[in-house]
PDB file of C-alpha atoms and ligand atoms in Angstrom:
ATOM      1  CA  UNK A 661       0.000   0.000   0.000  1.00  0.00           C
ATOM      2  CA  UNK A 662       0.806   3.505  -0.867  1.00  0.00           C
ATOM      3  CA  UNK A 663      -0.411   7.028   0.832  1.00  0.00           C
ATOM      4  CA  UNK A 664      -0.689  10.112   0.165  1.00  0.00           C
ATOM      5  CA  UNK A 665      -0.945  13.408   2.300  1.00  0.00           C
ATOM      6  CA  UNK A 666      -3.253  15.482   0.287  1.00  0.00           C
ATOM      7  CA  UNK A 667      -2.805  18.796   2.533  1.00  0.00           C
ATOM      8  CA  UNK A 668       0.509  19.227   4.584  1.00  0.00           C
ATOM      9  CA  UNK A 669       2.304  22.525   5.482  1.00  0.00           C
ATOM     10  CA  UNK A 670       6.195  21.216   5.534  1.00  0.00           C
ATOM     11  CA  UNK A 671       7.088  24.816   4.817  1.00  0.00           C
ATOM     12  CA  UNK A 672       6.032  25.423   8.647  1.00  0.00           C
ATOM     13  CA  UNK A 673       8.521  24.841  11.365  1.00  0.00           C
ATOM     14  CA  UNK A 674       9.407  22.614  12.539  1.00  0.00           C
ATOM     15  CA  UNK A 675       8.408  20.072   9.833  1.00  0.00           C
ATOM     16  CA  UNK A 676      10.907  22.426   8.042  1.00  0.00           C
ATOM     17  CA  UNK A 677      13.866  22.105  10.340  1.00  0.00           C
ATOM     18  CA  UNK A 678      13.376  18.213   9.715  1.00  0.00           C
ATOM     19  CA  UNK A 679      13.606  17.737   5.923  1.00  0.00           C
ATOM     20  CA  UNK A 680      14.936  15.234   4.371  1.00  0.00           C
ATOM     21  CA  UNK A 681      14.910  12.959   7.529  1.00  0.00           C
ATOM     22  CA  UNK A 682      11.106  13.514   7.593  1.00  0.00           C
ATOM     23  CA  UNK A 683      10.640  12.170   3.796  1.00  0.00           C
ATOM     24  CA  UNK A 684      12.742   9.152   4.007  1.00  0.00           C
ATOM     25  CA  UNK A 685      10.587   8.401   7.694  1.00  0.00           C
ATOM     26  CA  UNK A 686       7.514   9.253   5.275  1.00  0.00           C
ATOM     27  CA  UNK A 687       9.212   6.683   2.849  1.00  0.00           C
ATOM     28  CA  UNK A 688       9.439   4.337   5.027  1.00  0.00           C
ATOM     29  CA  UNK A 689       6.022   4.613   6.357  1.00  0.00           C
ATOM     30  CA  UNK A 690       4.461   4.471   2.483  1.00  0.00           C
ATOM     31  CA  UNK A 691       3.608   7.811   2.706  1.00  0.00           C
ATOM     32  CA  UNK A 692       4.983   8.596  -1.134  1.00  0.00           C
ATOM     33  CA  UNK A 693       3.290  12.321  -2.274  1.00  0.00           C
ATOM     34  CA  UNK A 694       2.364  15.112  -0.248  1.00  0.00           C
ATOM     35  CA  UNK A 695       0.426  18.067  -1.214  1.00  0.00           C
ATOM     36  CA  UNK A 696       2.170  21.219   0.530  1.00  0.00           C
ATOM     37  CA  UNK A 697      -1.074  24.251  -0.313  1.00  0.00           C
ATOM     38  CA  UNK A 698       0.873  28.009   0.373  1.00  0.00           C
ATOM     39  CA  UNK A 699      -0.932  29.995   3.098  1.00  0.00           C
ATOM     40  CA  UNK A 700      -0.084  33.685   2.291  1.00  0.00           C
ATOM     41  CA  UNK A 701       1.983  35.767   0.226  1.00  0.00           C
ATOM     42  CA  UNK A 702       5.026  35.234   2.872  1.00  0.00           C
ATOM     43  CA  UNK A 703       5.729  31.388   2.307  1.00  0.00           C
ATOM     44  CA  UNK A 704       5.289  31.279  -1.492  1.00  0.00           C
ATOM     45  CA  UNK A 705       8.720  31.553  -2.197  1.00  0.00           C
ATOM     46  CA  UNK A 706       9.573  28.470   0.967  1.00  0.00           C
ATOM     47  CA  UNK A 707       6.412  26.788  -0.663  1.00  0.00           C
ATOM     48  CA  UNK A 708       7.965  26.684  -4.263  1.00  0.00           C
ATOM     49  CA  UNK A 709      11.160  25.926  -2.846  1.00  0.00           C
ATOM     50  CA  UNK A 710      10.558  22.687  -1.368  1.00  0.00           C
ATOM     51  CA  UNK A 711      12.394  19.577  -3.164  1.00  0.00           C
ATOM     52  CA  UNK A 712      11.072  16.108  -4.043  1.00  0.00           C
ATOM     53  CA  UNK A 713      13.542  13.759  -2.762  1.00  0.00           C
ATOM     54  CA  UNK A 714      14.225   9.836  -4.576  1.00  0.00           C
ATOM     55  CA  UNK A 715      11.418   8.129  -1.887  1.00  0.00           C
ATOM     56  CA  UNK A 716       8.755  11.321  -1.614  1.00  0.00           C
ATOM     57  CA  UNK A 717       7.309  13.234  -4.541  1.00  0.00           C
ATOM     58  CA  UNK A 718       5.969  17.005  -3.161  1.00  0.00           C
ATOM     59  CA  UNK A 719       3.375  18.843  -4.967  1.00  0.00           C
ATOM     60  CA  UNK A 720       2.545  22.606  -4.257  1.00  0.00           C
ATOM     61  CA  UNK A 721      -0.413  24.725  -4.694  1.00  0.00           C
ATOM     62  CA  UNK A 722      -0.215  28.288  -3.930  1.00  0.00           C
ATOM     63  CA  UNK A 723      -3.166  30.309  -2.175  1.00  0.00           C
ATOM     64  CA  UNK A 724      -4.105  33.020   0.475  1.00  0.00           C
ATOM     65  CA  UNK A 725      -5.475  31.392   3.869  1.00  0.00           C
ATOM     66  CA  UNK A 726      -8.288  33.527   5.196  1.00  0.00           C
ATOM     67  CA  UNK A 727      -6.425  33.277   8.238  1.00  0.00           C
ATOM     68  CA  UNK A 728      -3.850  35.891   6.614  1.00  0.00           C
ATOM     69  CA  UNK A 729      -5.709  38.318   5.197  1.00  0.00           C
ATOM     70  CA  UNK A 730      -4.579  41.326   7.580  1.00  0.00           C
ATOM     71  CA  UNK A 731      -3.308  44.302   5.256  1.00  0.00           C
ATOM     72  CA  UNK A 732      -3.363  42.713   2.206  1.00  0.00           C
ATOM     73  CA  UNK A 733      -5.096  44.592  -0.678  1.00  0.00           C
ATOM     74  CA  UNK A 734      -6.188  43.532  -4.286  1.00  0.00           C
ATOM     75  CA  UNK A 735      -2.855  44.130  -5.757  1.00  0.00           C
ATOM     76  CA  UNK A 736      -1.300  41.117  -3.987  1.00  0.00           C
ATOM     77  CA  UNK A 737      -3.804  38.457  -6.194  1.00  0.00           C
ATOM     78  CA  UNK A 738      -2.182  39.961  -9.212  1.00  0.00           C
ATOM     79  CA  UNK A 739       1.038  38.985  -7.739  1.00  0.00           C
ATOM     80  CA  UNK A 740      -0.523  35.389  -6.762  1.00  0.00           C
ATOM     81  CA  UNK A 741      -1.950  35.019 -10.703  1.00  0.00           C
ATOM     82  CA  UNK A 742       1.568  35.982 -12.175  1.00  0.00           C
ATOM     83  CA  UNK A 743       3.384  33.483  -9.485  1.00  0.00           C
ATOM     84  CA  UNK A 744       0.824  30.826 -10.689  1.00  0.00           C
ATOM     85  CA  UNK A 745       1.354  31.505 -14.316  1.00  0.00           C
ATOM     86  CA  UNK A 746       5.362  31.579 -13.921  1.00  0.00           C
ATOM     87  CA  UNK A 747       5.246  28.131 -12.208  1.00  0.00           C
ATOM     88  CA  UNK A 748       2.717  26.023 -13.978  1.00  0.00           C
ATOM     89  CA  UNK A 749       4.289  23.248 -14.236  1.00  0.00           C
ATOM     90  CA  UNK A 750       5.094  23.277 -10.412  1.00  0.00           C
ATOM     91  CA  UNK A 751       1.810  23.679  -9.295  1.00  0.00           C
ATOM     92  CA  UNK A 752      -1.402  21.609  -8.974  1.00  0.00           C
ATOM     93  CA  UNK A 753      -3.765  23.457  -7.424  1.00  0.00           C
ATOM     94  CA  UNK A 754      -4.558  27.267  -6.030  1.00  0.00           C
ATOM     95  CA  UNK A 755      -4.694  26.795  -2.033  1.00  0.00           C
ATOM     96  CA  UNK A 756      -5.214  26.995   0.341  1.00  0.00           C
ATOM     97  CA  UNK A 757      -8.306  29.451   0.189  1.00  0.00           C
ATOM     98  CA  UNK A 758     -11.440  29.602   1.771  1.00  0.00           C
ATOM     99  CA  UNK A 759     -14.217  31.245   3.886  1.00  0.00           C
ATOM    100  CA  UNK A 760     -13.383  31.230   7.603  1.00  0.00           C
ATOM    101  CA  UNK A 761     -16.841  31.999   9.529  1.00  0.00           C
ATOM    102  CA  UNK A 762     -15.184  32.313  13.295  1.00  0.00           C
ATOM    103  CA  UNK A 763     -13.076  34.774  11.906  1.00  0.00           C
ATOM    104  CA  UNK A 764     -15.245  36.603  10.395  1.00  0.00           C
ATOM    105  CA  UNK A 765     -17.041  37.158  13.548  1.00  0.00           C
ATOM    106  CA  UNK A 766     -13.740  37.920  15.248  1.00  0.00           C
ATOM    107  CA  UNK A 767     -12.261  40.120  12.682  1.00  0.00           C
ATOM    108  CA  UNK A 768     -15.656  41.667  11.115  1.00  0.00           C
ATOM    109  CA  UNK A 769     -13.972  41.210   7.273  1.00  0.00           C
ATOM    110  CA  UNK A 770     -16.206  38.610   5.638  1.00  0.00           C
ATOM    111  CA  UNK A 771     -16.526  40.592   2.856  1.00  0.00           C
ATOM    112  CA  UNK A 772     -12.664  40.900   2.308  1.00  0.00           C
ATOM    113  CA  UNK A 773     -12.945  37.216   2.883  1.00  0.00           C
ATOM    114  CA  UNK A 774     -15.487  36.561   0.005  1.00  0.00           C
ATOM    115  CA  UNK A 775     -13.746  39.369  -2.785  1.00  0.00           C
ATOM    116  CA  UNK A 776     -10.305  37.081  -2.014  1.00  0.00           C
ATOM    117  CA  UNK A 777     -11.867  33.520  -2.675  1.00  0.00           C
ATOM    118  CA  UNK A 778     -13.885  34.675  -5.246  1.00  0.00           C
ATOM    119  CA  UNK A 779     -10.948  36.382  -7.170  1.00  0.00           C
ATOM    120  CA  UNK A 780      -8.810  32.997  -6.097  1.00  0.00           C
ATOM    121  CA  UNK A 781     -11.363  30.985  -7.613  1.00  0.00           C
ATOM    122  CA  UNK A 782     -11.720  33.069 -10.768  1.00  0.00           C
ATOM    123  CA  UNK A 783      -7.948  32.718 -10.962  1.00  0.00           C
ATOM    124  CA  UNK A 784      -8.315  28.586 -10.623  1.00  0.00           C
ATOM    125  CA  UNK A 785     -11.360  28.663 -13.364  1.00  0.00           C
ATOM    126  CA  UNK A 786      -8.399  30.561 -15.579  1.00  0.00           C
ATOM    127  CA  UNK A 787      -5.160  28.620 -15.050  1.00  0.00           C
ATOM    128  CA  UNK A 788      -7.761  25.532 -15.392  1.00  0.00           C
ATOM    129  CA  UNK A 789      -6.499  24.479 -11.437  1.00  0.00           C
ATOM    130  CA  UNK A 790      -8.435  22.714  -8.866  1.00  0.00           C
ATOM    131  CA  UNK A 791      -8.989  24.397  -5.843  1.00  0.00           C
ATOM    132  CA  UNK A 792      -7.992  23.363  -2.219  1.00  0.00           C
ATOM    133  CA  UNK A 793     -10.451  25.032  -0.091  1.00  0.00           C
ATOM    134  CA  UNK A 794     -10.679  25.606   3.724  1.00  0.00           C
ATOM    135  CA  UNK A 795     -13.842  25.801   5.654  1.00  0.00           C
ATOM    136  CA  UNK A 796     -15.270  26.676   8.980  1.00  0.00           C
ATOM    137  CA  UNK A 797     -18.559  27.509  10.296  1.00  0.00           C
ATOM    138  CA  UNK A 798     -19.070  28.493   6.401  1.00  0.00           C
ATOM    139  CA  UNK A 799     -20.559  25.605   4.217  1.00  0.00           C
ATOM    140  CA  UNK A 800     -23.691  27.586   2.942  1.00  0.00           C
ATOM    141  CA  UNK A 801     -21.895  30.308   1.923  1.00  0.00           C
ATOM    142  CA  UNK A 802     -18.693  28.489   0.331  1.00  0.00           C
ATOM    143  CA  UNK A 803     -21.512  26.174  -1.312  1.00  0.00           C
ATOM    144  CA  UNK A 804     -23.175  29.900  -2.708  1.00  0.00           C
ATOM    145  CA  UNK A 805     -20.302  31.025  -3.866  1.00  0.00           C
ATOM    146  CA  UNK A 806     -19.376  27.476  -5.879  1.00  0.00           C
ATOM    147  CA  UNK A 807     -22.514  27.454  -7.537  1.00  0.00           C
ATOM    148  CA  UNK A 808     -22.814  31.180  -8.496  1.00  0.00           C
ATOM    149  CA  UNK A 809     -18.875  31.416  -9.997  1.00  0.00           C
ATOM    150  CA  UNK A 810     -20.151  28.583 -11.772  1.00  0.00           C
ATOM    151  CA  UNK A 811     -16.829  26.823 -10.462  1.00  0.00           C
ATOM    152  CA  UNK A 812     -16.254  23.757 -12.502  1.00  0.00           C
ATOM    153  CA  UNK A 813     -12.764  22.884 -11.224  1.00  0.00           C
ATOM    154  CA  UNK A 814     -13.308  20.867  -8.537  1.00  0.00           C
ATOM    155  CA  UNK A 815     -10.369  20.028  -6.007  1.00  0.00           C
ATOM    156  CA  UNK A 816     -11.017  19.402  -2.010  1.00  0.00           C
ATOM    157  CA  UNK A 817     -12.561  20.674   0.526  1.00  0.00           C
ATOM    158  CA  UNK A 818      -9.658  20.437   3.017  1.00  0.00           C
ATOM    159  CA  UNK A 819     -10.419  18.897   6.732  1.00  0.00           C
ATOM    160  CA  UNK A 820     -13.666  18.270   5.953  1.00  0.00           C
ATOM    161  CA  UNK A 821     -16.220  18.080   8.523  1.00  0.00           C
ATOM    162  CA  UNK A 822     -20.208  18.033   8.328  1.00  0.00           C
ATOM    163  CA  UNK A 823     -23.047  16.357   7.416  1.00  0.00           C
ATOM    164  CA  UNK A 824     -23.634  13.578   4.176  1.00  0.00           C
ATOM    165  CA  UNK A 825     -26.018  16.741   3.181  1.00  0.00           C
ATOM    166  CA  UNK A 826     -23.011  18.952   3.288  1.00  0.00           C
ATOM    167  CA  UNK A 827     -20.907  16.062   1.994  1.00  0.00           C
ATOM    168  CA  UNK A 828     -22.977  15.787  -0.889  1.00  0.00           C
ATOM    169  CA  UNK A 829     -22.966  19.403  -2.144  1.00  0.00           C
ATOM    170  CA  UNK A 830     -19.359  19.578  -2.812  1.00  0.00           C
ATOM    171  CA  UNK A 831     -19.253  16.078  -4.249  1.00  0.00           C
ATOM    172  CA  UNK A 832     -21.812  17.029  -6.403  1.00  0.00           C
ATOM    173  CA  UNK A 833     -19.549  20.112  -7.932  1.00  0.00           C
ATOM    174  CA  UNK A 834     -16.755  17.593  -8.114  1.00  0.00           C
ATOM    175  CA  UNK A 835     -14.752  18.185  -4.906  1.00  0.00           C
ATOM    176  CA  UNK A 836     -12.931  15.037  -2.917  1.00  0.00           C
ATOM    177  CA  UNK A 837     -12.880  15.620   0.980  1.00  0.00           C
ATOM    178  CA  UNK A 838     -10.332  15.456   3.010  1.00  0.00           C
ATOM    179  CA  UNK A 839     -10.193  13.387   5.662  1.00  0.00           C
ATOM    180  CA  UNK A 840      -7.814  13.949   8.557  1.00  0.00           C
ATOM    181  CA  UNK A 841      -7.298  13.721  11.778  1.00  0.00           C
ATOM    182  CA  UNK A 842     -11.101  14.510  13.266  1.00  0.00           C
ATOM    183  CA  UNK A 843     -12.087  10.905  12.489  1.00  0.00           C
ATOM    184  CA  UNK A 844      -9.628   9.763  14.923  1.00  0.00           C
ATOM    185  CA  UNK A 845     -11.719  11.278  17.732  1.00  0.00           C
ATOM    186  CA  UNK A 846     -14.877   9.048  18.678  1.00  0.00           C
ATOM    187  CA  UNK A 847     -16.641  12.604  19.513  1.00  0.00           C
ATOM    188  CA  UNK A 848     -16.731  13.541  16.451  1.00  0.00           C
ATOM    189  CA  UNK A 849     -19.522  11.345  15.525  1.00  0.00           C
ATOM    190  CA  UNK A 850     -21.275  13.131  12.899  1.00  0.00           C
ATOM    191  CA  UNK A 851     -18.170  13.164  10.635  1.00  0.00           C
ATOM    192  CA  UNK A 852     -17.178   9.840  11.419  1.00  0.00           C
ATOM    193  CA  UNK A 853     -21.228   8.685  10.627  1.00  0.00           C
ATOM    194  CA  UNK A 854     -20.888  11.000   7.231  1.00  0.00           C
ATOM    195  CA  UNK A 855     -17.240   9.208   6.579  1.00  0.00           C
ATOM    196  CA  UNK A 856     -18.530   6.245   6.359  1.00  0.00           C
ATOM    197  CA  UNK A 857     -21.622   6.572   3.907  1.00  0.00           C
ATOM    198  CA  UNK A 858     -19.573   8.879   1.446  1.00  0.00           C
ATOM    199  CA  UNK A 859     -19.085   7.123  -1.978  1.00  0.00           C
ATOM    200  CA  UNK A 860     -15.983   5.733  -2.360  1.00  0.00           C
ATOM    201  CA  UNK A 861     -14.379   7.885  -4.947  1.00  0.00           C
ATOM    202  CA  UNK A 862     -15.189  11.047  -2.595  1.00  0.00           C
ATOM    203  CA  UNK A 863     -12.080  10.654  -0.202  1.00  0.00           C
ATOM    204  CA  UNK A 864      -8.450  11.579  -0.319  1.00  0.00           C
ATOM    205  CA  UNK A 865      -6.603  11.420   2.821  1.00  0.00           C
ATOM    206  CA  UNK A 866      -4.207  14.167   4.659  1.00  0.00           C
ATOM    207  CA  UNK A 867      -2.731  15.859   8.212  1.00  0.00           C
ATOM    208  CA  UNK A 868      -2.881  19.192   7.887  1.00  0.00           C
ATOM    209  CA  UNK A 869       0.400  18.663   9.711  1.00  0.00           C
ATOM    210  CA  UNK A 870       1.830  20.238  11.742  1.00  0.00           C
ATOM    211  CA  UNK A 871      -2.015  21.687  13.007  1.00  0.00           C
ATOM    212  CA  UNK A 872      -4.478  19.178  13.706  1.00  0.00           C
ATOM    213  CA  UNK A 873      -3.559  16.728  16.642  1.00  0.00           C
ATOM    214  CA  UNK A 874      -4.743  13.560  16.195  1.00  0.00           C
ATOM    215  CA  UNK A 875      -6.422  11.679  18.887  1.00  0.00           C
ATOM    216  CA  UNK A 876      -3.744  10.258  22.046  1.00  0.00           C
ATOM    217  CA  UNK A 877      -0.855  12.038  20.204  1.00  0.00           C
ATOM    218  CA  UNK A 878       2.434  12.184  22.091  1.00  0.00           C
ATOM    219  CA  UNK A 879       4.445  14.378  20.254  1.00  0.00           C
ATOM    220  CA  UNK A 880       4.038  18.178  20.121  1.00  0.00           C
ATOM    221  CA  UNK A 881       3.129  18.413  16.851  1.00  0.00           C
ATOM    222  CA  UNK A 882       1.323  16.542  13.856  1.00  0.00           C
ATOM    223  CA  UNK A 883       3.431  14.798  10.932  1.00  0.00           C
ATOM    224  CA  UNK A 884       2.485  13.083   7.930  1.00  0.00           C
ATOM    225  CA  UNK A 885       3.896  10.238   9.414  1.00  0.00           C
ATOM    226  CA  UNK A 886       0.376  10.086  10.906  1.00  0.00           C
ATOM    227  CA  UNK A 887      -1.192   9.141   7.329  1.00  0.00           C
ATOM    228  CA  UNK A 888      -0.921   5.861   8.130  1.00  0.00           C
ATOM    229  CA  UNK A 889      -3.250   5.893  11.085  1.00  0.00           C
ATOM    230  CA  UNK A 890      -5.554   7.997   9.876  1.00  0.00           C
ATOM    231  CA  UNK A 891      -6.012   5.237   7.495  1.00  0.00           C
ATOM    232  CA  UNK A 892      -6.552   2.666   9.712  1.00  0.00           C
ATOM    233  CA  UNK A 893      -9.142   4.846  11.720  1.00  0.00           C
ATOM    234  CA  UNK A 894     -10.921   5.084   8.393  1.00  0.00           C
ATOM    235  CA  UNK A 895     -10.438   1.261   7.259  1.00  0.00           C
ATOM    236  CA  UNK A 896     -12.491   0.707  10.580  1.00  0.00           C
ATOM    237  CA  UNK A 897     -15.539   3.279   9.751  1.00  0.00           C
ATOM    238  CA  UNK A 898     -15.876   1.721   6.002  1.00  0.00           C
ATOM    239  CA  UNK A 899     -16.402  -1.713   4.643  1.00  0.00           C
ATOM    240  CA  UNK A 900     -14.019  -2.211   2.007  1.00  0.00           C
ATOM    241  CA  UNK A 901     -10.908  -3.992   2.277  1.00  0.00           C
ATOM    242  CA  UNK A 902      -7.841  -2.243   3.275  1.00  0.00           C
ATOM    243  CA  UNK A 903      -6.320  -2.936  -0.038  1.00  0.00           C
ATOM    244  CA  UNK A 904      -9.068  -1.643  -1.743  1.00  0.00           C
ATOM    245  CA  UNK A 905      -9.382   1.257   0.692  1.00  0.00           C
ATOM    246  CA  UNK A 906      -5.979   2.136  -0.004  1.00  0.00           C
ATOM    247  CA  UNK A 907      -5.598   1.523  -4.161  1.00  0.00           C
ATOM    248  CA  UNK A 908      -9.170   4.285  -4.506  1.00  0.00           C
ATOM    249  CA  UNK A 909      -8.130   7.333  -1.861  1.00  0.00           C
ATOM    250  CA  UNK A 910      -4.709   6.924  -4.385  1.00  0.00           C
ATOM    251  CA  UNK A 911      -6.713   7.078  -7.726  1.00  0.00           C
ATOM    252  CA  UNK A 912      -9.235  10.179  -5.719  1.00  0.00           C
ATOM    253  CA  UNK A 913      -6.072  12.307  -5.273  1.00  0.00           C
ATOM    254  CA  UNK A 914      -4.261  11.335  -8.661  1.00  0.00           C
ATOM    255  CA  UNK A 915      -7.602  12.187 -10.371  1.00  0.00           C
ATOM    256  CA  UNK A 916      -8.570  15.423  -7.913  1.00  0.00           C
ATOM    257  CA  UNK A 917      -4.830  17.271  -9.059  1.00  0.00           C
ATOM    258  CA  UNK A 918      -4.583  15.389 -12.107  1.00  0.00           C
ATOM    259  CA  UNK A 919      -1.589  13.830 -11.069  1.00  0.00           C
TER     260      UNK A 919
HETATM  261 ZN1  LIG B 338      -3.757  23.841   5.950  1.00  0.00          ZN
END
């Protein structure tokens, strides 16, 4: 069996500080590609930097986080377009972007929020990219926007977490979900009850390392190293075979990035 991490920040410290001992551990543990998504116009440059080694093939997309919207203005997604257009054949997806609804509260700047993934997305629908998008508290209105961009990119809703209703309206535009560490909590039943109806073809896996503790974790931080259990969480909320398990969430990420 081979893995991949779908959504991992090894720009970030202190997965940083550990490259290339961290691939050949990922190596070891089959964890073969990971998808690192940029986060804000201050880790493009580490984002595209990042090397493939002989064991571990890195991908890149590059985005703005609503997390890191603070004093940007419009100017900056020119910048992001030209980056993306420079490194084509480097990049796989525009991410990570998204609609943060607990910020939004905090920070008042949902509409900021909406112009950036909206002109992110627009940029995607361009360059003919998928899209790796992050979500909280803000389904309907990621969902609204989808449908009235007419986005027809797909890519994956990152972390996902929800209902088979919510589930359904991204599969339905052609999105994969990512499934991470929450499933390795037995509180978080409604994803893990959703997880376990979704078709298939719907799933890749990933860490969102280093955020994203998963359940009993003893070190400080998360790791893609932690694929591995993620998957076995999952091979005990479905009914396929491991093998089988394993061979589709590898075809749903080749197929989501056109790998
Ligand atoms: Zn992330």
């Amino acid at each position: 069996m081979r893995f991949t991490d779908s959504h991992c920040h090894l720009d970030f410290d202190p997965l940083s500080h550990q490259l290339p001992n961290l691939l050949l551990a990922c190596s070891e543990r089959s964890v073969k590609r990971i998808v690192v998504p940029g986060v804000s116009p201050d880790n493009w440059q580490q984002v595209l930097a990042l090397k493939s080694t002989n064991q571990v093939t890195i991908f890149k997309a590059l985005g703005i986080h609503p997390w890191y919207l603070k004093g940007l203005d419009e100017s900056v997604l020119a910048c992001l377009e030209n980056l993306i257009v420079n490194n084509q054949d480097k990049l796989v997806a525009v991410g990570e972007i998204g609609i943060d609804g607990k910020i939004a509260e905090q920070q008042h700047n949902l509409p900021q929020q909406i112009q950036f993934f909206d002109r992110q997305l627009a940029i995607a629908s361009k360059r003919k990219l998928p899209a790796i998008i992050h979500h909280r508290k803000s389904h309907p209105i990621i969902v609204e926007r989808l449908k009235s961009l007419r986005f027809e990119q797909g890519g994956i809703i990152h972390a996902f977490s929800g209902s088979y209703q919510q589930a359904k309206h991204y599969i339905d535009r052609g999105f994969k979900l990512g499934i991470g560490g929450t499933i390795t909590y037995e509180r978080a039943e409604k994803t893990r009850k959703t997880v376990s109806k979704l078709p298939l073809n719907s799933m890749v896996l990933e860490t969102d390392a280093p955020s994203m503790p998963i359940f009993s974790q003893k070190e400080p931080h998360n790791s893609p190293l932690n694929i591995p259990l993620i998957f076995n969480c999952l091979t005990k909320l479905r009914a396929e075979s491991a093998e089988q398990l394993a061979f589709q969430l590898e075809n749903n990420i080749t197929s989501a990035f056109n790998l």
